[in-house]
Coordinates of C-alpha atoms in Angstrom, one line a residue:
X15 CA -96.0 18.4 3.2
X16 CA -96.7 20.5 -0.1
X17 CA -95.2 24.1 2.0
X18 CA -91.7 21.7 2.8
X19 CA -91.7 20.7 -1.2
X20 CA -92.2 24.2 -2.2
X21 CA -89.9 25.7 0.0
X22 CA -87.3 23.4 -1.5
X23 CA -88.3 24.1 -5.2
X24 CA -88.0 28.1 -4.1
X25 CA -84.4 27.1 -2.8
X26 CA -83.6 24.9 -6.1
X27 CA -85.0 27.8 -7.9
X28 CA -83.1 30.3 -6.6
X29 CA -79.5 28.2 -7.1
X30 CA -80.2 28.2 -10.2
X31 CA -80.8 31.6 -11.0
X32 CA -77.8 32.6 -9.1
X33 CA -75.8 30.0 -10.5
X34 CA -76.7 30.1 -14.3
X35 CA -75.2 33.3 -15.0
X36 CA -71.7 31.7 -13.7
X37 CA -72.0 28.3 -15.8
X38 CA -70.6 29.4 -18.9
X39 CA -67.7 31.5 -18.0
X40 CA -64.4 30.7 -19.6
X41 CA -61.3 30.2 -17.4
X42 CA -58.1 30.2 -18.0
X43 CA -57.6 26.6 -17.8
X44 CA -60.0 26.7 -21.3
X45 CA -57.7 29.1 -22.9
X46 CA -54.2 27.2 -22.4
X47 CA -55.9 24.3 -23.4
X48 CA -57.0 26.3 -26.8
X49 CA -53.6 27.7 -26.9
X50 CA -51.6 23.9 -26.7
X51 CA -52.3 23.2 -30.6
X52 CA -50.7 26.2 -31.4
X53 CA -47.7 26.3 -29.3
X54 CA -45.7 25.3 -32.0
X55 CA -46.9 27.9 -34.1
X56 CA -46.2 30.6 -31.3
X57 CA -42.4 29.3 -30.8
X58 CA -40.8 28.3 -34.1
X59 CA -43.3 30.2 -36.9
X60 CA -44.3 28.4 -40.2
X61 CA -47.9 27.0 -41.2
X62 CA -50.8 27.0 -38.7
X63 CA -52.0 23.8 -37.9
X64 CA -55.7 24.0 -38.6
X65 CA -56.3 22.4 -34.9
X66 CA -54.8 25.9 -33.5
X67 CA -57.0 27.4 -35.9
X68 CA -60.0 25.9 -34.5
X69 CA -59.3 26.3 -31.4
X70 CA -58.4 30.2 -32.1
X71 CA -61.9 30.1 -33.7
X72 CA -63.8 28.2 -30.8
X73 CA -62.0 30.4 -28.2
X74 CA -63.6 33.4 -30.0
X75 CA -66.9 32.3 -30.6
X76 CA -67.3 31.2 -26.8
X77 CA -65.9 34.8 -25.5
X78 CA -69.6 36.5 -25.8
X79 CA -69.3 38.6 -22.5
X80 CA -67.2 41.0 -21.7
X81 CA -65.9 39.4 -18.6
X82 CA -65.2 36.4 -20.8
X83 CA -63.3 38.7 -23.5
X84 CA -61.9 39.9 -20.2
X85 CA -60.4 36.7 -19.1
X86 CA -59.7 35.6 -22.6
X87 CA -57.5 38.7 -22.9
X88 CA -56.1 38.6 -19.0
X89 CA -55.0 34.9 -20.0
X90 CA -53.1 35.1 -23.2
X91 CA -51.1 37.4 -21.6
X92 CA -49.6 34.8 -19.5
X93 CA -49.0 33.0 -22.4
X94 CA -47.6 35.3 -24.2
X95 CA -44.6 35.5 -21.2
X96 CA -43.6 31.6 -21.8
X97 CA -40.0 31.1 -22.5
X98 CA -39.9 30.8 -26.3
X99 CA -43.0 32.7 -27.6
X100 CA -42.6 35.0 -30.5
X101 CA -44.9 37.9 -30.2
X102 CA -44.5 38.4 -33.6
X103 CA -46.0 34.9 -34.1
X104 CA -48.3 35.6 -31.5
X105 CA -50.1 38.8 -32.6
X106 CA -50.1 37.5 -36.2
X107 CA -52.4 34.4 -35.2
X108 CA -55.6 35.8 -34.7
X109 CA -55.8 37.0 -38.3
X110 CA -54.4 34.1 -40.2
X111 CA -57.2 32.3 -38.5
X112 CA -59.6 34.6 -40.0
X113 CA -60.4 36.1 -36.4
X114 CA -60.5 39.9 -35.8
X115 CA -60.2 41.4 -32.5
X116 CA -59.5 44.9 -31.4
X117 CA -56.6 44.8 -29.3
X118 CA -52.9 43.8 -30.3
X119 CA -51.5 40.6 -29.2
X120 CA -49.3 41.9 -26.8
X121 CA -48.7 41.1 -22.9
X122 CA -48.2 44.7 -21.9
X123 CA -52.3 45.2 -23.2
X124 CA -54.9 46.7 -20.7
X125 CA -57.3 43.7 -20.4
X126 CA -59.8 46.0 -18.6
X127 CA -60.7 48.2 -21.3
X128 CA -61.3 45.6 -23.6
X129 CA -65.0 45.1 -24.2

């Protein structure tokens, strides 16, 4: 009985280590949903709502990997190709938030060599 008990706290074990690495990823469902308070913003201009700020903020802080600055990246460029964004708008977001990163808001940028 104990060898069936600790073969299935090996296999638990094992999940989890294999698993755990994935659990925190961000997806690109996260980022739209960051990106809806500031869809206004990104269309028409004017003052940032402090919820897009937030969530400019938050989507930041969460992106600690370089797959997740990755996907981040790979996913606001398909933002950035709705019908009505201004890219002006757009690339001047990050830093009115008080967020620096080091690529240009832009959907022509190389996602890959972003680390």
């Amino acid at each position: 009985m104990a060898t069936i008990v600790m073969r299935i706290l090996c296999v638990i074990l094992a999940c989890i280590v294999v698993v755990a690495p994935y659990a925190d990823a961000i997806t690109c469902g996260q980022v739209t949903s960051s990106a809806v308070p500031c869809f206004g913003y990104l269309k028409q201009g004017g003052p940032v709502p402090p919820a897009c700020c937030r969530a400019v903020v938050g989507l930041n802080n969460a992106a600690k990997t370089t797959p997740d600055r990755q996907t981040v990246c790979g996913c606001l460029k398909k933002i950035l190709v709705t019908p009505g964004i201004n890219l002006g708008n757009a690339a001047s977001l990050p830093s009115k938030c008080g967020v620096s990163i080091p690529y240009k808001v832009d959907p022509s940028i190389d996602c890959s060599k972003y680390v």
